[in-house]
């Protein structure tokens, strides 16, 4: 014997349950703590925008949005010609709470390597100042051959930052590398549900084989030493021409974020 009223009641109830589940999932997605933070990025060769995506404070991806192709380019500000080492993918830094994976383009070679986040040991200086609308604290630290000063705000509780500067107790508002080769300043901070770029570049990185940091150091030293020898050989082709390199071998170290421990000493062994 059929009971149409009971059947109709069950059908309506199931529709309501499905609707509520769908609504719940949508709300979870809408209100999850995903951020798109825009910074201005400057180094010796670049001045452009960059984006840091932070997903539920569990992973992040920072990309420098420099889409210039490599080669000899004209600097529109100085009107000088300069060599650009880059490609359309540019530099990418993907981080979890434990480690970071870095992608850079150097002398027409793609280099991808990993590094542990636990290496960052920062020291609070006690200095404070207001930047934009945020009350900030100063921290200093050394990381892989570079010295950094960072201003961060505990008002925004996130632990990821640009490059792979992770572990500070708040949003990084300003970052300076000691020799002023790198400067990063906050432009905007907002929640986002648009994760297309994050997913695409994360997928790109994770399908590659990343060198561990020790192997990265060995590869970088080999590449840089070979490059210096090549530069010296080309100069010697011109009678009377000479080339000089600074004591800290800046012509090579300014092209990378992480400086291998023995890079400068190995480069100094290569004489003109």
Short mmCIF file of C-alpha atoms in Angstrom, two decimals:
data_model
loop_
_atom_site.label_atom_id
_atom_site.label_comp_id
_atom_site.label_asym_id
_atom_site.label_seq_id
_atom_site.Cartn_x
_atom_site.Cartn_y
_atom_site.Cartn_z
CA UNK A 1 0.00 0.00 0.00
CA UNK A 2 1.46 3.41 -1.01
CA UNK A 3 1.59 6.51 1.19
CA UNK A 4 2.19 9.45 -1.19
CA UNK A 5 2.26 12.02 1.61
CA UNK A 6 5.09 10.17 3.40
CA UNK A 7 7.03 9.76 0.15
CA UNK A 8 6.59 13.44 -0.67
CA UNK A 9 7.73 14.40 2.85
CA UNK A 10 10.90 12.29 2.51
CA UNK A 11 11.66 13.80 -0.87
CA UNK A 12 11.32 17.37 0.43
CA UNK A 13 13.41 16.52 3.51
CA UNK A 14 16.23 15.10 1.37
CA UNK A 15 16.21 18.22 -0.82
CA UNK A 16 16.46 20.43 2.26
CA UNK A 17 19.37 18.36 3.61
CA UNK A 18 21.20 18.58 0.28
CA UNK A 19 20.58 22.33 0.14
CA UNK A 20 21.88 22.84 3.69
CA UNK A 21 24.98 20.74 3.00
CA UNK A 22 25.68 22.72 -0.15
CA UNK A 23 25.20 25.99 1.73
CA UNK A 24 27.50 24.81 4.51
CA UNK A 25 30.25 23.86 2.06
CA UNK A 26 29.93 27.20 0.28
CA UNK A 27 30.20 29.08 3.58
CA UNK A 28 33.26 27.08 4.58
CA UNK A 29 34.89 28.05 1.29
CA UNK A 30 33.86 31.69 1.54
CA UNK A 31 35.02 32.22 5.09
CA UNK A 32 38.18 30.09 5.08
CA UNK A 33 41.30 32.10 5.90
CA UNK A 34 42.76 32.39 2.42
CA UNK A 35 44.63 35.61 1.63
CA UNK A 36 46.06 37.38 -1.38
CA UNK A 37 48.69 39.86 -0.18
CA UNK A 38 50.24 42.22 -2.71
CA UNK A 39 53.75 43.59 -2.20
CA UNK A 40 56.06 45.78 -4.21
CA UNK A 41 59.33 43.95 -4.90
CA UNK A 42 62.65 45.64 -5.68
CA UNK A 43 66.15 44.29 -6.28
CA UNK A 44 69.16 45.35 -8.35
CA UNK A 45 67.42 44.19 -11.53
CA UNK A 46 63.69 44.39 -10.82
CA UNK A 47 60.93 46.70 -9.62
CA UNK A 48 57.51 45.09 -9.87
CA UNK A 49 54.47 43.79 -8.03
CA UNK A 50 54.46 40.44 -6.25
CA UNK A 51 51.76 38.30 -4.63
CA UNK A 52 51.71 36.12 -1.53
CA UNK A 53 48.88 33.58 -1.26
CA UNK A 54 48.30 32.09 2.19
CA UNK A 55 45.96 29.10 2.47
CA UNK A 56 44.42 28.47 5.90
CA UNK A 57 47.76 29.47 7.46
CA UNK A 58 49.07 26.02 6.44
CA UNK A 59 50.77 26.74 3.12
CA UNK A 60 51.74 29.72 1.00
CA UNK A 61 52.99 30.69 -2.43
CA UNK A 62 54.92 33.86 -3.22
CA UNK A 63 55.54 34.91 -6.82
CA UNK A 64 57.50 37.88 -8.14
CA UNK A 65 55.43 39.10 -11.09
CA UNK A 66 58.36 39.92 -13.36
CA UNK A 67 57.39 38.53 -16.76
CA UNK A 68 60.29 39.97 -18.76
CA UNK A 69 62.10 37.55 -21.01
CA UNK A 70 65.82 37.21 -20.40
CA UNK A 71 68.33 39.11 -22.50
CA UNK A 72 69.70 42.60 -22.96
CA UNK A 73 66.96 45.13 -22.16
CA UNK A 74 66.67 48.90 -21.92
CA UNK A 75 65.94 50.26 -18.45
CA UNK A 76 63.17 52.79 -19.05
CA UNK A 77 64.03 54.75 -15.89
CA UNK A 78 67.80 55.10 -16.36
CA UNK A 79 67.86 54.73 -20.18
CA UNK A 80 70.74 52.25 -19.73
CA UNK A 81 71.02 48.80 -21.25
CA UNK A 82 71.09 45.91 -18.77
CA UNK A 83 71.16 42.13 -18.76
CA UNK A 84 67.95 40.51 -17.50
CA UNK A 85 68.10 36.96 -16.12
CA UNK A 86 64.45 35.96 -16.06
CA UNK A 87 61.59 34.26 -17.86
CA UNK A 88 57.79 34.56 -17.82
CA UNK A 89 57.41 32.20 -14.85
CA UNK A 90 59.85 34.28 -12.76
CA UNK A 91 60.77 33.44 -9.14
CA UNK A 92 58.35 31.30 -7.09
CA UNK A 93 58.49 30.31 -3.41
CA UNK A 94 56.10 27.61 -2.13
CA UNK A 95 56.05 26.97 1.63
CA UNK A 96 54.45 24.68 4.17
CA UNK A 97 55.04 24.88 7.91
CA UNK A 98 58.09 22.61 7.56
CA UNK A 99 59.91 23.56 4.37
CA UNK A 100 60.00 25.78 1.30
CA UNK A 101 60.54 25.06 -2.39
CA UNK A 102 62.17 27.78 -4.51
CA UNK A 103 62.16 28.20 -8.28
CA UNK A 104 64.48 30.63 -10.04
CA UNK A 105 65.81 31.13 -13.54
CA UNK A 106 69.55 31.70 -13.87
CA UNK A 107 71.66 31.88 -17.03
CA UNK A 108 68.92 30.13 -19.06
CA UNK A 109 68.68 27.33 -16.48
CA UNK A 110 65.73 26.57 -14.22
CA UNK A 111 66.81 25.77 -10.67
CA UNK A 112 64.37 24.31 -8.12
CA UNK A 113 65.47 23.50 -4.58
CA UNK A 114 64.07 23.01 -1.08
CA UNK A 115 65.05 24.46 2.28
CA UNK A 116 63.95 23.95 5.89
CA UNK A 117 61.94 26.73 7.56
CA UNK A 118 63.51 25.92 10.93
CA UNK A 119 66.72 27.70 9.83
CA UNK A 120 65.16 31.13 10.41
CA UNK A 121 66.06 32.43 13.88
CA UNK A 122 64.89 36.00 14.36
CA UNK A 123 65.63 38.53 17.11
CA UNK A 124 63.21 41.25 18.18
CA UNK A 125 64.97 44.61 18.59
CA UNK A 126 62.24 46.24 20.70
CA UNK A 127 61.77 49.02 18.14
CA UNK A 128 58.23 49.88 17.03
CA UNK A 129 56.65 52.20 14.47
CA UNK A 130 53.46 52.63 12.51
CA UNK A 131 53.51 51.69 8.82
CA UNK A 132 50.35 52.26 6.81
CA UNK A 133 47.62 51.52 9.36
CA UNK A 134 49.58 48.86 11.27
CA UNK A 135 51.55 49.10 14.51
CA UNK A 136 54.76 47.22 13.67
CA UNK A 137 57.69 45.63 15.47
CA UNK A 138 61.23 45.26 14.14
CA UNK A 139 63.02 41.92 13.83
CA UNK A 140 66.48 41.07 12.49
CA UNK A 141 67.90 37.77 11.31
CA UNK A 142 70.52 36.11 9.10
CA UNK A 143 69.47 33.55 6.51
CA UNK A 144 71.63 31.74 3.96
CA UNK A 145 74.30 34.40 3.58
CA UNK A 146 72.07 37.47 3.83
CA UNK A 147 71.08 39.80 6.66
CA UNK A 148 67.50 41.02 6.86
CA UNK A 149 65.53 43.64 8.77
CA UNK A 150 61.78 43.08 8.88
CA UNK A 151 58.88 45.15 10.19
CA UNK A 152 55.84 43.00 11.01
CA UNK A 153 52.51 43.50 12.74
CA UNK A 154 51.04 41.03 15.27
CA UNK A 155 47.64 42.63 14.52
CA UNK A 156 47.34 40.19 11.60
CA UNK A 157 48.03 36.66 12.86
CA UNK A 158 49.72 34.89 9.96
CA UNK A 159 53.04 33.05 9.98
CA UNK A 160 54.00 33.09 6.30
CA UNK A 161 55.80 35.88 4.49
CA UNK A 162 57.30 36.88 1.13
CA UNK A 163 60.27 34.97 -0.27
CA UNK A 164 60.42 32.17 2.32
CA UNK A 165 60.56 34.38 5.40
CA UNK A 166 58.22 32.27 7.52
CA UNK A 167 57.68 31.90 11.25
CA UNK A 168 57.31 35.52 12.34
CA UNK A 169 54.24 36.09 14.58
CA UNK A 170 52.40 38.41 12.22
CA UNK A 171 52.06 40.00 8.78
CA UNK A 172 55.30 41.28 7.22
CA UNK A 173 54.76 44.91 6.23
CA UNK A 174 58.30 45.80 5.15
CA UNK A 175 61.47 43.79 4.47
CA UNK A 176 64.97 45.04 3.69
CA UNK A 177 68.10 43.07 2.93
CA UNK A 178 71.22 44.64 4.49
CA UNK A 179 72.95 45.59 1.26
CA UNK A 180 69.66 47.01 -0.12
CA UNK A 181 69.67 44.43 -2.89
CA UNK A 182 66.14 43.38 -1.90
CA UNK A 183 63.30 45.56 -0.60
CA UNK A 184 59.70 44.39 -0.20
CA UNK A 185 56.85 46.64 0.94
CA UNK A 186 53.18 45.88 1.56
CA UNK A 187 50.63 47.27 -0.90
CA UNK A 188 47.38 45.50 0.04
CA UNK A 189 46.01 42.68 2.18
CA UNK A 190 42.70 40.92 1.52
CA UNK A 191 40.86 37.63 1.82
CA UNK A 192 40.31 35.74 -1.41
CA UNK A 193 38.47 32.78 -2.90
CA UNK A 194 40.30 33.05 -6.25
CA UNK A 195 43.08 30.47 -5.94
CA UNK A 196 43.71 29.75 -9.63
CA UNK A 197 47.22 31.22 -9.71
CA UNK A 198 48.12 29.55 -6.40
CA UNK A 199 46.98 26.13 -7.63
CA UNK A 200 48.67 26.45 -11.05
CA UNK A 201 52.09 27.43 -9.71
CA UNK A 202 51.92 24.96 -6.82
CA UNK A 203 51.16 22.18 -9.32
CA UNK A 204 54.01 23.36 -11.54
CA UNK A 205 56.51 23.24 -8.67
CA UNK A 206 55.42 19.97 -7.08
CA UNK A 207 55.66 18.01 -10.32
CA UNK A 208 59.35 18.96 -10.53
CA UNK A 209 62.21 17.31 -8.66
CA UNK A 210 63.64 19.75 -6.13
CA UNK A 211 67.29 19.65 -5.10
CA UNK A 212 67.95 19.48 -1.39
CA UNK A 213 69.73 22.58 -0.08
CA UNK A 214 73.16 20.95 0.01
CA UNK A 215 72.91 19.89 -3.65
CA UNK A 216 71.61 23.35 -4.54
CA UNK A 217 74.75 24.89 -3.03
CA UNK A 218 77.00 22.55 -5.03
CA UNK A 219 75.14 23.24 -8.27
CA UNK A 220 75.17 27.02 -7.77
CA UNK A 221 78.91 27.09 -7.04
CA UNK A 222 79.58 25.05 -10.18
CA UNK A 223 77.40 27.30 -12.35
CA UNK A 224 78.81 30.57 -10.97
CA UNK A 225 82.46 29.50 -11.17
CA UNK A 226 81.95 28.40 -14.78
CA UNK A 227 80.24 31.72 -15.56
CA UNK A 228 83.10 33.75 -14.10
CA UNK A 229 85.68 31.76 -16.06
CA UNK A 230 83.64 32.30 -19.23
CA UNK A 231 83.42 36.07 -18.63
CA UNK A 232 87.19 36.33 -18.07
CA UNK A 233 87.91 34.29 -21.22
CA UNK A 234 85.71 36.53 -23.36
CA UNK A 235 87.35 39.69 -22.04
CA UNK A 236 90.81 38.31 -22.84
CA UNK A 237 89.79 38.07 -26.49
CA UNK A 238 90.11 41.86 -26.64
CA UNK A 239 93.67 43.10 -26.45
CA UNK A 240 94.31 45.28 -23.42
CA UNK A 241 90.82 44.74 -21.96
CA UNK A 242 90.49 43.92 -18.25
CA UNK A 243 87.65 43.08 -15.89
CA UNK A 244 87.46 43.59 -12.15
CA UNK A 245 85.20 41.93 -9.60
CA UNK A 246 84.27 43.27 -6.18
CA UNK A 247 85.59 41.60 -3.03
CA UNK A 248 82.16 40.16 -2.22
CA UNK A 249 81.63 38.95 -5.81
CA UNK A 250 78.38 40.93 -6.00
CA UNK A 251 78.09 40.42 -9.76
CA UNK A 252 77.12 36.84 -8.95
CA UNK A 253 75.51 36.92 -5.49
CA UNK A 254 73.04 39.69 -6.41
CA UNK A 255 71.31 37.31 -8.83
CA UNK A 256 70.16 34.86 -6.14
CA UNK A 257 68.30 34.95 -2.82
CA UNK A 258 70.21 32.18 -1.02
CA UNK A 259 74.02 32.44 -1.16
CA UNK A 260 75.85 29.09 -0.87
CA UNK A 261 78.25 29.01 2.08
CA UNK A 262 81.41 28.62 -0.02
CA UNK A 263 80.34 30.53 -3.15
CA UNK A 264 82.31 33.73 -2.54
CA UNK A 265 85.49 31.88 -1.51
CA UNK A 266 85.34 29.64 -4.61
CA UNK A 267 84.77 32.61 -6.90
CA UNK A 268 87.76 34.43 -5.43
CA UNK A 269 89.98 31.53 -6.50
CA UNK A 270 89.15 32.28 -10.15
CA UNK A 271 91.67 34.92 -11.21
CA UNK A 272 91.51 37.14 -14.27
#
